Amino acid sequence: MLDLPTANNQLRTTQLVQVRTESPTVKTFMFTDRLCSKAKPGQFLMLWIPGIDEIPLSIMDTSNGVISVTVKAVGDATRHLHNLAPGATVGVRGPFGNSFTESRGRVLLVGGGTGTAPLLFLAKQLASKTDRLSFVEGAKTASELLFVKEVGGICQEKNIITTTEDGTAGLQCLVTQPLASLLDKEKFDMIYVCGPEIMVKRIFELTEARKLPIEASLERLMRCGIGLCGSCVIGKYRVCRDGPVFNAAQLREMKDELGISKIGFDGSRIPF
């Protein structure tokens, strides 16, 4: 029998209490929800935009019972969400999925784009527990580098690397490029990753070659969030129920699909 969440899966309505612009294409939306206030870093929720659609979103923060989700406007639903103002009603289900495990040694976090958001949530919780916290963040351009100030408040400047594809901030390269030398030079007890799946695949290959531990959060099309629809399947895993966080052994099992193909809206398998 399929083990389904009960209370977490009930749709609750709430109102946006704050909307913050992070970049020209990214906003953070804040609201209250009792169940999601108990979420752990790595978990996600399903946010319903009335009359439009329901979308999966990583949880970025739960401070003081206020839930924050960071969203890039990339499709119809997210564009409608970006048009909402404080006071607007939305629906919430969750939290769903597993979470990152907590490492107490030397930790490296690697975020690409909005993938930085759940890693910031994790970094806040790890800050007082780890021996050292390092952060590598990448984006296409300087205006899309998210939470630079917040990361700087958690990690020492010497332990932060930023990259942009156009060279407008930090190193001009993909976020994966500085990692090879960093992983060769320094020892990490855990590497946490969240970002585009092709980025995750490349970082996994770097850690595999060096036999390093890794946990990566994956993002796939999700219609239900509870493991029924099958739209988020990769290999033998359902991202919404078995993930979204996967360890090295699990990533190894899905390597023939990771960053290569996914299930599209019509149910067919399509390339990245």
CSV table of C-alpha atoms in Angstrom, one decimal:
chain,number,residue,atom,x,y,z
A,1,MET,CA,0.0,0.0,0.0
A,2,LEU,CA,1.3,3.5,-0.9
A,3,ASP,CA,2.0,5.5,2.2
A,4,LEU,CA,0.5,8.9,1.6
A,5,PRO,CA,0.8,12.0,3.7
A,6,THR,CA,-2.4,13.0,5.4
A,7,ALA,CA,-2.6,16.4,7.1
A,8,ASN,CA,0.3,17.8,5.0
A,9,ASN,CA,-1.6,17.0,1.8
A,10,GLN,CA,-4.7,19.0,2.8
A,11,LEU,CA,-5.0,22.3,0.9
A,12,ARG,CA,-4.8,25.3,3.3
A,13,THR,CA,-5.4,28.8,2.2
A,14,THR,CA,-3.3,31.7,3.5
A,15,GLN,CA,-2.4,35.3,2.5
A,16,LEU,CA,0.8,36.7,1.3
A,17,VAL,CA,2.3,38.9,4.0
A,18,GLN,CA,5.3,40.2,2.0
A,19,VAL,CA,6.7,40.1,-1.5
A,20,ARG,CA,10.4,41.0,-2.0
A,21,THR,CA,12.1,41.5,-5.3
A,22,GLU,CA,15.4,39.7,-5.4
A,23,SER,CA,16.3,40.3,-9.1
A,24,PRO,CA,14.6,41.4,-12.3
A,25,THR,CA,13.2,37.9,-12.7
A,26,VAL,CA,13.1,36.5,-9.1
A,27,LYS,CA,10.9,37.3,-6.1
A,28,THR,CA,10.5,35.9,-2.6
A,29,PHE,CA,7.0,35.4,-1.3
A,30,MET,CA,6.2,35.2,2.4
A,31,PHE,CA,3.1,33.8,4.1
A,32,THR,CA,2.2,31.9,7.3
A,33,ASP,CA,1.4,28.2,7.5
A,34,ARG,CA,1.5,26.1,10.7
A,35,LEU,CA,2.6,22.8,9.0
A,36,CYS,CA,5.2,24.3,6.7
A,37,SER,CA,6.7,26.2,9.6
A,38,LYS,CA,8.1,22.8,10.8
A,39,ALA,CA,9.8,22.2,7.4
A,40,LYS,CA,13.5,21.2,7.2
A,41,PRO,CA,16.0,22.4,4.7
A,42,GLY,CA,15.5,20.6,1.4
A,43,GLN,CA,11.8,20.0,1.7
A,44,PHE,CA,9.3,21.6,-0.6
A,45,LEU,CA,5.7,22.7,-0.7
A,46,MET,CA,3.0,22.9,-3.4
A,47,LEU,CA,1.7,26.4,-3.9
A,48,TRP,CA,-1.7,27.0,-5.5
A,49,ILE,CA,-2.3,30.2,-7.4
A,50,PRO,CA,-6.1,30.4,-7.5
A,51,GLY,CA,-7.5,30.0,-11.0
A,52,ILE,CA,-4.1,29.3,-12.5
A,53,ASP,CA,-2.1,26.3,-11.3
A,54,GLU,CA,-0.3,24.6,-8.5
A,55,ILE,CA,3.5,24.5,-8.5
A,56,PRO,CA,6.3,22.9,-6.4
A,57,LEU,CA,8.6,25.3,-4.6
A,58,SER,CA,11.6,24.7,-2.3
A,59,ILE,CA,11.2,26.2,1.1
A,60,MET,CA,13.8,29.0,1.7
A,61,ASP,CA,13.1,30.0,5.3
A,62,THR,CA,10.7,29.4,8.2
A,63,SER,CA,11.9,32.1,10.6
A,64,ASN,CA,9.3,33.2,13.2
A,65,GLY,CA,6.7,31.0,11.5
A,66,VAL,CA,6.8,33.0,8.3
A,67,ILE,CA,7.4,30.7,5.2
A,68,SER,CA,9.5,32.1,2.4
A,69,VAL,CA,9.7,30.7,-1.1
A,70,THR,CA,11.9,32.2,-3.9
A,71,VAL,CA,10.5,32.0,-7.4
A,72,LYS,CA,11.8,32.8,-10.8
A,73,ALA,CA,9.2,33.9,-13.4
A,74,VAL,CA,9.7,31.2,-16.1
A,75,GLY,CA,6.2,30.1,-17.0
A,76,ASP,CA,2.5,31.0,-16.9
A,77,ALA,CA,2.0,30.1,-13.2
A,78,THR,CA,5.1,31.8,-11.9
A,79,ARG,CA,4.4,34.9,-14.0
A,80,HIS,CA,0.9,35.1,-12.4
A,81,LEU,CA,2.4,34.6,-9.0
A,82,HIS,CA,4.9,37.5,-9.6
A,83,ASN,CA,1.9,39.7,-10.2
A,84,LEU,CA,0.4,39.0,-6.8
A,85,ALA,CA,0.8,41.6,-3.9
A,86,PRO,CA,0.7,41.2,-0.2
A,87,GLY,CA,-2.8,40.3,0.9
A,88,ALA,CA,-3.5,38.0,-2.0
A,89,THR,CA,-4.8,34.5,-1.2
A,90,VAL,CA,-2.8,31.4,-2.1
A,91,GLY,CA,-3.2,27.7,-1.3
A,92,VAL,CA,-0.5,25.6,0.3
A,93,ARG,CA,0.1,21.8,0.7
A,94,GLY,CA,3.1,20.3,2.3
A,95,PRO,CA,5.8,20.2,3.5
A,96,PHE,CA,6.8,17.2,1.3
A,97,GLY,CA,9.9,15.2,0.6
A,98,ASN,CA,13.0,14.5,2.6
A,99,SER,CA,15.7,16.9,3.8
A,100,PHE,CA,19.4,17.4,3.7
A,101,THR,CA,21.3,15.5,6.4
A,102,GLU,CA,23.3,17.7,8.8
A,103,SER,CA,27.1,17.4,8.6
A,104,ARG,CA,29.2,18.7,11.4
A,105,GLY,CA,32.5,18.8,9.6
A,106,ARG,CA,33.8,20.9,6.8
A,107,VAL,CA,30.9,21.6,4.5
A,108,LEU,CA,30.7,23.0,0.9
A,109,LEU,CA,27.4,24.3,-0.5
A,110,VAL,CA,27.1,24.8,-4.3
A,111,GLY,CA,24.1,26.7,-5.6
A,112,GLY,CA,23.0,27.7,-9.1
A,113,GLY,CA,20.3,30.3,-9.7
A,114,THR,CA,17.3,29.9,-7.4
A,115,GLY,CA,19.0,26.7,-6.1
A,116,THR,CA,20.8,29.0,-3.7
A,117,ALA,CA,17.5,29.5,-1.8
A,118,PRO,CA,17.2,26.1,-0.1
A,119,LEU,CA,21.0,26.0,0.5
A,120,LEU,CA,20.7,29.3,2.4
A,121,PHE,CA,18.1,27.7,4.6
A,122,LEU,CA,20.5,24.9,5.2
A,123,ALA,CA,23.5,27.2,5.8
A,124,LYS,CA,21.6,29.1,8.5
A,125,GLN,CA,21.0,25.8,10.4
A,126,LEU,CA,24.6,24.5,9.9
A,127,ALA,CA,26.4,27.8,10.7
A,128,SER,CA,26.9,27.1,14.4
A,129,LYS,CA,27.4,23.3,14.0
A,130,THR,CA,30.1,22.9,11.4
A,131,ASP,CA,33.9,23.2,11.5
A,132,ARG,CA,33.8,25.4,8.4
A,133,LEU,CA,31.2,26.5,5.9
A,134,SER,CA,32.1,27.3,2.3
A,135,PHE,CA,29.7,28.5,-0.4
A,136,VAL,CA,30.0,28.5,-4.2
A,137,GLU,CA,27.3,30.4,-6.1
A,138,GLY,CA,26.8,30.8,-9.8
A,139,ALA,CA,24.4,32.8,-12.1
A,140,LYS,CA,24.3,34.0,-15.6
A,141,THR,CA,24.9,37.6,-14.6
A,142,ALA,CA,25.5,39.7,-11.5
A,143,SER,CA,21.8,40.8,-11.1
A,144,GLU,CA,20.8,37.1,-10.9
A,145,LEU,CA,23.2,36.3,-8.0
A,146,LEU,CA,20.9,35.7,-5.1
A,147,PHE,CA,21.4,36.3,-1.4
A,148,VAL,CA,25.0,37.5,-1.7
A,149,LYS,CA,24.7,39.6,1.5
A,150,GLU,CA,23.0,36.8,3.4
A,151,VAL,CA,25.6,34.3,2.4
A,152,GLY,CA,28.3,36.8,3.4
A,153,GLY,CA,26.8,37.0,6.8
A,154,ILE,CA,27.1,33.3,7.4
A,155,CYS,CA,30.4,32.4,5.6
A,156,GLN,CA,33.8,34.1,5.8
A,157,GLU,CA,34.6,36.0,2.7
A,158,LYS,CA,37.6,33.8,2.0
A,159,ASN,CA,35.3,30.8,1.9
A,160,ILE,CA,32.9,32.2,-0.7
A,161,ILE,CA,33.3,31.9,-4.5
A,162,THR,CA,30.9,33.6,-7.0
A,163,THR,CA,30.8,33.0,-10.7
A,164,THR,CA,28.8,34.6,-13.6
A,165,GLU,CA,28.7,33.5,-17.2
A,166,ASP,CA,29.1,37.0,-18.5
A,167,GLY,CA,31.8,38.1,-16.0
A,168,THR,CA,29.8,40.9,-14.4
A,169,ALA,CA,30.6,39.5,-10.9
A,170,GLY,CA,33.1,37.1,-9.5
A,171,LEU,CA,34.8,34.7,-11.9
A,172,GLN,CA,33.7,34.5,-15.5
A,173,CYS,CA,32.8,30.9,-15.9
A,174,LEU,CA,30.2,28.2,-15.0
A,175,VAL,CA,29.8,27.5,-11.3
A,176,THR,CA,31.2,24.0,-11.9
A,177,GLN,CA,34.6,25.3,-13.2
A,178,PRO,CA,36.3,26.4,-9.9
A,179,LEU,CA,35.1,23.3,-8.2
A,180,ALA,CA,37.7,20.8,-9.6
A,181,SER,CA,40.7,22.7,-8.1
A,182,LEU,CA,38.8,23.5,-4.9
A,183,LEU,CA,37.9,19.8,-4.4
A,184,ASP,CA,41.5,18.8,-5.1
A,185,LYS,CA,42.9,21.4,-2.7
A,186,GLU,CA,40.6,21.1,0.2
A,187,LYS,CA,38.9,18.3,2.1
A,188,PHE,CA,35.1,18.4,2.6
A,189,ASP,CA,33.1,16.1,4.8
A,190,MET,CA,29.9,16.9,2.8
A,191,ILE,CA,29.0,18.7,-0.4
A,192,TYR,CA,25.5,20.0,-0.8
A,193,VAL,CA,24.2,21.0,-4.2
A,194,CYS,CA,21.1,22.6,-5.6
A,195,GLY,CA,20.6,24.1,-9.0
A,196,PRO,CA,19.9,23.1,-12.7
A,197,GLU,CA,20.1,19.4,-13.2
A,198,ILE,CA,22.9,19.6,-15.8
A,199,MET,CA,24.9,21.5,-13.2
A,200,VAL,CA,24.1,18.8,-10.6
A,201,LYS,CA,25.2,16.1,-13.0
A,202,ARG,CA,28.6,17.8,-13.6
A,203,ILE,CA,29.2,18.3,-9.9
A,204,PHE,CA,28.3,14.7,-9.2
A,205,GLU,CA,30.9,13.6,-11.8
A,206,LEU,CA,33.5,15.7,-10.0
A,207,THR,CA,32.7,14.2,-6.6
A,208,GLU,CA,32.5,10.6,-8.0
A,209,ALA,CA,36.0,10.9,-9.5
A,210,ARG,CA,37.3,12.0,-6.1
A,211,LYS,CA,35.1,9.6,-4.0
A,212,LEU,CA,33.6,12.5,-2.1
A,213,PRO,CA,30.2,12.5,-0.3
A,214,ILE,CA,27.4,14.6,-1.9
A,215,GLU,CA,23.7,15.4,-1.4
A,216,ALA,CA,21.9,17.0,-4.3
A,217,SER,CA,18.4,18.4,-4.5
A,218,LEU,CA,16.7,17.7,-7.8
A,219,GLU,CA,13.9,19.6,-9.4
A,220,ARG,CA,11.5,17.9,-11.8
A,221,LEU,CA,8.0,18.4,-13.1
A,222,MET,CA,5.6,17.6,-10.2
A,223,ARG,CA,1.8,17.5,-10.5
A,224,CYS,CA,0.8,15.9,-7.2
A,225,GLY,CA,3.7,16.1,-4.8
A,226,ILE,CA,2.8,12.8,-3.1
A,227,GLY,CA,4.1,10.1,-5.5
A,228,LEU,CA,1.0,9.3,-7.5
A,229,CYS,CA,1.3,10.9,-10.9
A,230,GLY,CA,4.8,9.7,-11.9
A,231,SER,CA,5.7,12.9,-13.6
A,232,CYS,CA,8.8,13.4,-11.5
A,233,VAL,CA,10.3,9.9,-11.9
A,234,ILE,CA,14.0,9.6,-12.5
A,235,GLY,CA,15.3,6.0,-12.7
A,236,LYS,CA,13.5,4.0,-10.0
A,237,TYR,CA,12.9,7.1,-7.8
A,238,ARG,CA,10.1,9.6,-7.5
A,239,VAL,CA,11.6,13.0,-6.7
A,240,CYS,CA,8.7,14.2,-4.7
A,241,ARG,CA,8.6,11.1,-2.4
A,242,ASP,CA,12.0,9.6,-2.4
A,243,GLY,CA,13.7,13.0,-2.7
A,244,PRO,CA,14.1,15.7,-3.6
A,245,VAL,CA,17.4,15.2,-1.8
A,246,PHE,CA,19.5,12.3,-3.1
A,247,ASN,CA,22.9,11.0,-1.9
A,248,ALA,CA,25.8,9.7,-4.0
A,249,ALA,CA,24.6,6.1,-4.1
A,250,GLN,CA,21.2,7.2,-5.4
A,251,LEU,CA,22.7,9.6,-7.9
A,252,ARG,CA,24.9,6.8,-9.2
A,253,GLU,CA,21.7,4.7,-9.8
A,254,MET,CA,20.1,7.4,-11.9
A,255,LYS,CA,23.2,8.6,-13.8
A,256,ASP,CA,21.9,7.4,-17.2
A,257,GLU,CA,19.0,9.9,-16.9
A,258,LEU,CA,20.5,12.6,-14.6
A,259,GLY,CA,20.9,15.8,-16.6
A,260,ILE,CA,20.1,13.9,-19.8
A,261,SER,CA,16.3,13.4,-20.1
A,262,LYS,CA,13.1,14.1,-18.1
A,263,ILE,CA,9.3,13.6,-18.4
A,264,GLY,CA,7.5,16.5,-20.1
A,265,PHE,CA,4.0,17.9,-19.6
A,266,ASP,CA,2.6,15.4,-22.2
A,267,GLY,CA,4.2,12.4,-20.5
A,268,SER,CA,6.8,11.8,-23.1
A,269,ARG,CA,10.5,11.7,-22.3
A,270,ILE,CA,12.4,14.8,-23.5
A,271,PRO,CA,16.1,15.8,-23.5
A,272,PHE,CA,17.4,18.6,-21.3
